[in-house]
Amino acid sequence: MCNEKMRVSFLLSRTLPRLLRDVAGNVAIMAAFAVIPLLAMIGGAIDTSRTYMAYTRLQQACDAGALAGRKAMSNVTRLTDAEKAKASEFFRFNFPAGTYSAEQINAVYDKAADGVVVGRASLSMPTTLMRMFGFGSIPVTTTCQAELNIPNTDVMFVLDVTGSMAATPSGQSTSNQTLTRIYGLKQAVKDFLAALGPGATTGAGRIRYGFVPYAQNVNVGRVIYRLNPSYIAGGAGDENVNFPSRRGEYRRQTCQNSSGGYYNCDYVQWYWTSLSVNTKSWVQTGNQITNPAYWQGNPTGQNDGAPASFAWDGCIREASTVQGIDGSSSLEAPATAYDLQIDLKPNSAATRWKPALSQLQYHNATYNNRLLSVSYSCPQEASPLQQYTGDYNPTSKTSAAFNAYVDTLFPTGKTYHDIGLAWGARFLAPAGIFSATNSDAVAPGGYQVSRHIVFMTDGQLDTEGTISDAWGVNWMMDKVQPDNAVAPADASEDRIYASHLRRTQIICNEMKKRGFIIWIVGFGTEGLSQELKECATDPDHWSIASDTTALRRSFAKIAQTIGGLRLS
């Protein structure tokens, strides 16, 4: 054993010096050691890249789930298990099992502040080359949050409440009054509030709703008077307005009966005339005012149906306009067509609106020696923009005040789209008569206002020159089109129709120039005219609903789109 040790020592003493002096092979050894950090660098880059892609996808899936959960949220104070499940469903759809070979994929959603959904998502990313260095997996976590992004929003409903709204949509039973078009419209408008909500009580996020029910006229006179009495004729003092009416002459006459006796058979002779009427009493008092078209003290009772007195119902006659607008006219409103000016602030007789007072209007035609009264309709009073936060019930998603107004809508009259759109635009405009409350300068939080017109009609334009509309009685007053007709049923009716159709287009053009977002909904089977389709902001902003169910879906979809969603 001793000899063996001595021999090994001898060999080492002879060999080691030579090895220390010999450098051959050192590069290979050094290269072998250098491969190790290179592998770590390459492996780290590959695994980090895979992990980053998985993280990006995880964040997107988390966001999608949060948005879905917030959209499904029916009560801002809690997130139900069903709503959490909806959020998780959207997460899984966007990050299905096996994506990037990720493991232990998980997402949890809950409510944070009222109306805010938060999510926490995680996964474990298995490594490839880094596993050689003891890193078997990389944990990945992220968070997300979603809330409704409702800027200051104004919504004006311009609603066709003409006589045809009393009918039922095609294919539905006429025996059930809850299936009438007007009933369906009321339900759709209530669904709209449920979908968009009342907005913030104070501060940014305010939502206001307004209504303009329309037929051949609009009921805005009392609203105008309350806003500024000088905007309407007679509101700030004496002012006379001309109306096509009649005058009566009392005639004394003695008649002979069959037995040869005589008796007093006095009568009234009626003549058509243009009456200049001081509108002050009607506008300022709201009381029953003596009708100048009624023969006072007439012993015969021959009043041809005129009421002895009546109160103003609130419908108006438009500001002065220009004759002759037709399909070839410019889409720019003429300077003196005050009825087409959305931002009009009246300051003269020509620009002021007038009370309609249609109960004293008569035609210059007779039937059985009596003058014919003018056909007339006045819808429900319009409602300016206002909030409905005070009595909003988040559980039922209803406002008693909102519903109370909607329930007063009733069908009446003919279809004049232009008068409805004109007043919807005036109620919404940041300038004009409502500038004090509508301008961006007074909006909460300093945010601009998103302005929407939601227009619904169940039919085509339906005009007539012999009725009392918002421009008077065209057959006798020639406000919109020169008539020159012997009878009403001639080519003049076509000219009147063409004029109101072009006026509709002009008003739509004026709204678009102001940045209003215009939603057009047709209800029933008649569809929408091309002019109304073009009135919408774009093809995605018009739709046709064949029945009540479809109408309710359309209104709810518009509300959800207006509300919008954003990530915070």
Coordinates of N, CA and C in Angstrom, one line a residue, residues 162-286:
T162 N -100.6 59.9 -33.6 CA -101.7 60.2 -34.5 C -102.8 59.1 -34.4
G163 N -103.9 59.3 -35.1 CA -105.1 58.5 -34.9 C -104.8 57.0 -35.2
S164 N -103.9 56.7 -36.1 CA -103.6 55.3 -36.4 C -102.9 54.5 -35.3
M165 N -102.4 55.3 -34.3 CA -101.8 54.6 -33.1 C -102.9 53.9 -32.2
A166 N -104.1 54.2 -32.5 CA -105.2 53.4 -31.8 C -105.4 52.1 -32.4
A167 N -104.9 51.8 -33.5 CA -105.0 50.5 -34.2 C -104.1 49.5 -33.5
T168 N -104.3 48.2 -33.9 CA -103.4 47.2 -33.5 C -102.4 46.8 -34.6
P169 N -101.2 46.4 -34.3 CA -100.3 45.9 -35.4 C -100.9 44.8 -36.1
S170 N -100.5 44.6 -37.4 CA -101.1 43.5 -38.2 C -100.9 42.2 -37.6
G171 N -101.9 41.4 -37.6 CA -101.8 40.0 -37.1 C -102.2 39.9 -35.6
Q172 N -102.4 41.0 -34.9 CA -102.8 40.9 -33.5 C -104.3 41.1 -33.3
S173 N -104.8 40.6 -32.3 CA -106.2 40.7 -32.0 C -106.6 42.1 -31.7
T174 N -107.7 42.6 -32.4 CA -108.2 43.9 -32.1 C -109.1 44.0 -30.9
S175 N -109.4 42.9 -30.3 CA -110.3 42.9 -29.1 C -109.6 43.3 -27.8
N176 N -108.3 43.2 -27.9 CA -107.5 43.4 -26.7 C -106.8 44.8 -26.8
Q177 N -107.3 45.7 -25.9 CA -106.8 47.1 -26.0 C -105.3 47.2 -25.6
T178 N -104.8 46.2 -24.9 CA -103.4 46.3 -24.5 C -102.5 46.0 -25.6
L179 N -103.1 45.6 -26.8 CA -102.2 45.3 -27.9 C -102.2 46.5 -28.9
T180 N -102.9 47.6 -28.6 CA -102.9 48.7 -29.5 C -101.5 49.3 -29.7
R181 N -101.2 50.0 -30.8 CA -99.9 50.6 -31.0 C -99.5 51.6 -29.9
I182 N -100.5 52.4 -29.4 CA -100.2 53.4 -28.4 C -99.8 52.7 -27.1
Y183 N -100.4 51.6 -26.8 CA -100.1 50.8 -25.6 C -98.6 50.3 -25.8
G184 N -98.4 49.7 -26.9 CA -97.0 49.2 -27.2 C -96.0 50.3 -27.1
L185 N -96.3 51.5 -27.6 CA -95.3 52.6 -27.5 C -95.0 52.9 -26.0
K186 N -96.1 53.0 -25.2 CA -95.9 53.3 -23.8 C -95.0 52.3 -23.1
Q187 N -95.2 51.0 -23.4 CA -94.3 50.0 -22.8 C -92.9 50.2 -23.3
A188 N -92.7 50.5 -24.5 CA -91.3 50.6 -25.1 C -90.6 51.8 -24.5
V189 N -91.3 52.9 -24.3 CA -90.7 54.1 -23.6 C -90.3 53.7 -22.2
K190 N -91.1 53.0 -21.5 CA -90.8 52.6 -20.1 C -89.6 51.7 -20.1
D191 N -89.5 50.8 -21.1 CA -88.4 49.9 -21.2 C -87.1 50.7 -21.4
F192 N -87.2 51.8 -22.1 CA -86.0 52.6 -22.4 C -85.5 53.1 -21.1
L193 N -86.3 53.7 -20.2 CA -85.8 54.1 -18.9 C -85.2 53.0 -18.1
A194 N -85.8 51.8 -18.1 CA -85.3 50.7 -17.4 C -83.9 50.3 -17.9
A195 N -83.7 50.5 -19.2 CA -82.4 50.1 -19.8 C -81.3 51.1 -19.6
L196 N -81.6 52.4 -19.7 CA -80.6 53.4 -19.6 C -80.5 54.0 -18.1
G197 N -81.6 54.0 -17.4 CA -81.6 54.4 -16.0 C -81.8 55.9 -15.9
P198 N -81.8 56.4 -14.7 CA -82.0 57.8 -14.4 C -80.8 58.7 -14.4
G199 N -79.6 58.1 -14.4 CA -78.4 58.8 -14.3 C -78.1 59.3 -12.9
A200 N -77.0 60.1 -12.8 CA -76.6 60.5 -11.5 C -77.5 61.6 -11.0
T201 N -77.8 61.6 -9.7 CA -78.6 62.6 -9.0 C -78.0 63.9 -9.1
T202 N -76.7 64.0 -8.8 CA -76.0 65.3 -8.9 C -74.7 65.0 -9.6
G203 N -74.1 66.1 -10.2 CA -72.8 66.0 -10.8 C -72.8 65.3 -12.2
A204 N -71.6 65.0 -12.6 CA -71.5 64.4 -14.0 C -72.2 63.1 -14.0
G205 N -72.7 62.7 -15.2 CA -73.5 61.5 -15.4 C -74.9 61.8 -15.4
R206 N -75.3 63.1 -15.5 CA -76.7 63.4 -15.5 C -77.4 62.9 -16.8
I207 N -78.6 62.4 -16.6 CA -79.5 62.0 -17.8 C -80.8 62.7 -17.7
R208 N -81.2 63.3 -18.8 CA -82.5 64.0 -18.8 C -83.3 63.4 -19.9
Y209 N -84.6 63.4 -19.7 CA -85.6 62.9 -20.7 C -86.6 64.0 -21.0
G210 N -87.0 64.1 -22.3 CA -88.1 65.0 -22.7 C -89.0 64.4 -23.7
F211 N -90.2 64.9 -23.9 CA -91.2 64.3 -24.8 C -91.8 65.4 -25.7
V212 N -92.0 65.1 -26.9 CA -92.8 65.9 -27.8 C -93.7 64.9 -28.6
P213 N -94.9 64.7 -28.0 CA -95.9 63.9 -28.8 C -96.4 64.8 -30.0
Y214 N -96.5 64.2 -31.1 CA -97.0 65.1 -32.3 C -98.0 64.4 -33.1
A215 N -98.8 65.2 -33.7 CA -99.8 64.8 -34.8 C -99.7 65.9 -35.9
Q216 N -100.8 66.6 -36.1 CA -100.7 67.7 -37.1 C -100.3 69.0 -36.4
N217 N -100.1 68.9 -35.1 CA -99.7 70.0 -34.3 C -98.9 69.5 -33.1
V218 N -98.4 70.4 -32.3 CA -97.7 70.0 -31.0 C -98.3 70.9 -29.9
N219 N -98.3 70.4 -28.8 CA -98.9 71.1 -27.6 C -97.7 71.7 -26.8
V220 N -97.2 72.8 -27.2 CA -96.0 73.4 -26.6 C -96.3 74.8 -26.1
G221 N -97.5 75.4 -26.3 CA -97.8 76.8 -26.0 C -97.6 77.1 -24.6
R222 N -98.1 76.3 -23.6 CA -98.0 76.6 -22.2 C -96.5 76.5 -21.8
V223 N -95.8 75.5 -22.4 CA -94.4 75.4 -22.0 C -93.6 76.7 -22.4
I224 N -94.0 77.2 -23.6 CA -93.3 78.4 -24.1 C -93.7 79.6 -23.2
Y225 N -95.0 79.7 -22.8 CA -95.4 80.8 -22.0 C -94.7 80.8 -20.6
R226 N -94.6 79.6 -20.0 CA -93.9 79.5 -18.8 C -92.4 79.8 -18.9
L227 N -91.8 79.5 -20.0 CA -90.4 79.8 -20.2 C -90.2 81.3 -20.4
N228 N -90.9 81.9 -21.3 CA -90.8 83.4 -21.5 C -92.1 83.8 -22.2
P229 N -93.0 84.6 -21.5 CA -94.2 85.0 -22.1 C -94.1 85.8 -23.4
S230 N -93.0 86.5 -23.6 CA -92.9 87.3 -24.8 C -92.6 86.4 -26.1
Y231 N -92.4 85.1 -25.9 CA -92.2 84.3 -27.0 C -93.5 83.9 -27.8
I232 N -94.6 84.2 -27.2 CA -95.9 83.8 -27.8 C -96.8 85.0 -27.9
A233 N -97.5 85.1 -29.0 CA -98.4 86.2 -29.2 C -99.5 86.4 -28.1
G234 N -99.5 87.5 -27.4 CA -100.5 87.8 -26.3 C -99.9 87.4 -25.0
G235 N -98.7 86.8 -24.9 CA -98.1 86.4 -23.7 C -97.6 87.6 -22.8
A236 N -97.2 88.6 -23.5 CA -96.6 89.8 -22.8 C -97.4 91.1 -23.0
G237 N -98.6 91.0 -23.5 CA -99.4 92.1 -23.8 C -100.4 91.9 -24.9
D238 N -101.1 93.0 -25.3 CA -102.1 92.8 -26.4 C -101.4 92.5 -27.7
E239 N -101.9 91.5 -28.4 CA -101.4 91.3 -29.8 C -102.6 90.5 -30.5
N240 N -102.8 91.0 -31.7 CA -103.9 90.4 -32.5 C -103.3 89.5 -33.5
V241 N -104.1 88.4 -33.7 CA -103.7 87.4 -34.7 C -105.0 87.1 -35.6
N242 N -104.7 86.9 -36.9 CA -105.8 86.7 -37.8 C -106.2 85.2 -37.9
F243 N -107.5 84.9 -37.9 CA -108.0 83.5 -37.9 C -109.1 83.4 -39.0
P244 N -109.1 82.4 -39.8 CA -110.2 82.2 -40.7 C -111.5 81.8 -39.9
S245 N -112.5 82.6 -39.9 CA -113.6 82.4 -39.0 C -114.9 82.8 -39.7
R246 N -115.8 83.4 -38.9 CA -117.1 83.8 -39.4 C -117.7 84.9 -38.6
R247 N -118.7 85.5 -39.1 CA -119.5 86.5 -38.4 C -120.9 86.2 -38.6
G248 N -121.7 86.6 -37.7 CA -123.2 86.3 -37.8 C -124.0 87.6 -37.8
E249 N -125.0 87.6 -38.6 CA -126.0 88.8 -38.6 C -127.3 88.3 -38.2
Y250 N -127.9 88.9 -37.2 CA -129.2 88.6 -36.7 C -130.3 89.1 -37.6
R251 N -131.1 88.2 -38.1 CA -132.2 88.6 -39.0 C -133.5 88.4 -38.4
R252 N -134.4 89.4 -38.3 CA -135.8 89.3 -37.8 C -136.6 88.9 -39.0
Q253 N -137.5 88.0 -38.8 CA -138.3 87.5 -39.9 C -139.6 86.9 -39.3
T254 N -140.7 87.2 -40.0 CA -142.0 86.7 -39.6 C -142.4 85.6 -40.6
C255 N -142.8 84.5 -40.0 CA -143.2 83.3 -40.8 C -144.7 83.0 -40.6
Q256 N -145.3 82.4 -41.6 CA -146.7 82.0 -41.6 C -146.8 80.5 -41.4
N257 N -147.6 80.1 -40.5 CA -147.8 78.7 -40.2 C -148.9 78.1 -41.1
S258 N -149.1 76.8 -41.0 CA -150.1 76.2 -41.9 C -151.5 76.6 -41.7
S259 N -151.8 77.1 -40.5 CA -153.2 77.6 -40.3 C -153.4 79.0 -40.6
G260 N -152.4 79.6 -41.2 CA -152.6 81.0 -41.6 C -152.1 82.0 -40.6
G261 N -151.6 81.5 -39.4 CA -151.2 82.5 -38.4 C -149.7 82.8 -38.7
Y262 N -149.3 83.9 -38.0 CA -147.9 84.3 -38.1 C -147.1 84.2 -36.8
Y263 N -145.8 84.0 -37.0 CA -145.0 83.8 -35.8 C -143.6 84.4 -36.1
N264 N -142.8 84.6 -35.0 CA -141.5 85.2 -35.2 C -140.5 84.1 -35.5
C265 N -139.9 84.1 -36.6 CA -138.9 83.1 -37.0 C -137.5 83.7 -37.3
D266 N -137.0 84.4 -36.3 CA -135.7 85.1 -36.5 C -134.6 84.0 -36.7
Y267 N -133.6 84.5 -37.4 CA -132.5 83.6 -37.7 C -131.2 84.4 -37.8
V268 N -130.1 83.6 -37.8 CA -128.8 84.2 -38.0 C -128.2 83.9 -39.3
Q269 N -127.7 84.9 -40.0 CA -127.1 84.7 -41.3 C -125.6 84.7 -41.1
W270 N -124.9 83.6 -41.4 CA -123.5 83.5 -41.2 C -122.7 83.8 -42.4
Y271 N -121.6 84.5 -42.2 CA -120.7 84.9 -43.3 C -119.2 84.6 -42.9
W272 N -118.5 84.0 -43.9 CA -117.1 83.7 -43.6 C -116.3 85.0 -43.6
T273 N -115.3 85.1 -42.7 CA -114.5 86.3 -42.6 C -113.2 85.9 -42.0
S274 N -112.2 86.8 -42.0 CA -111.0 86.7 -41.3 C -111.1 87.6 -40.1
L275 N -111.0 86.9 -38.9 CA -111.2 87.7 -37.6 C -109.8 88.0 -37.1
S276 N -109.6 89.3 -36.7 CA -108.4 89.7 -36.0 C -108.7 89.6 -34.5
V277 N -108.1 88.6 -33.8 CA -108.4 88.3 -32.4 C -107.3 88.7 -31.5
N278 N -107.6 89.4 -30.4 CA -106.6 89.7 -29.4 C -106.4 88.4 -28.6
T279 N -105.2 87.8 -28.6 CA -105.0 86.5 -28.0 C -104.6 86.6 -26.5
K280 N -104.4 87.8 -26.0 CA -103.9 88.0 -24.6 C -104.7 87.2 -23.6
S281 N -106.0 87.3 -23.6 CA -106.8 86.7 -22.6 C -106.6 85.2 -22.6
W282 N -106.6 84.6 -23.7 CA -106.5 83.1 -23.8 C -105.1 82.7 -23.3
V283 N -104.1 83.4 -23.7 CA -102.7 83.0 -23.3 C -102.4 83.2 -21.9
Q284 N -102.8 84.3 -21.3 CA -102.4 84.7 -20.0 C -103.2 84.2 -18.9
T285 N -104.5 83.9 -19.1 CA -105.4 83.4 -18.0 C -105.6 82.0 -17.9
G286 N -105.7 81.3 -19.1 CA -106.0 79.9 -19.0 C -107.5 79.6 -18.8

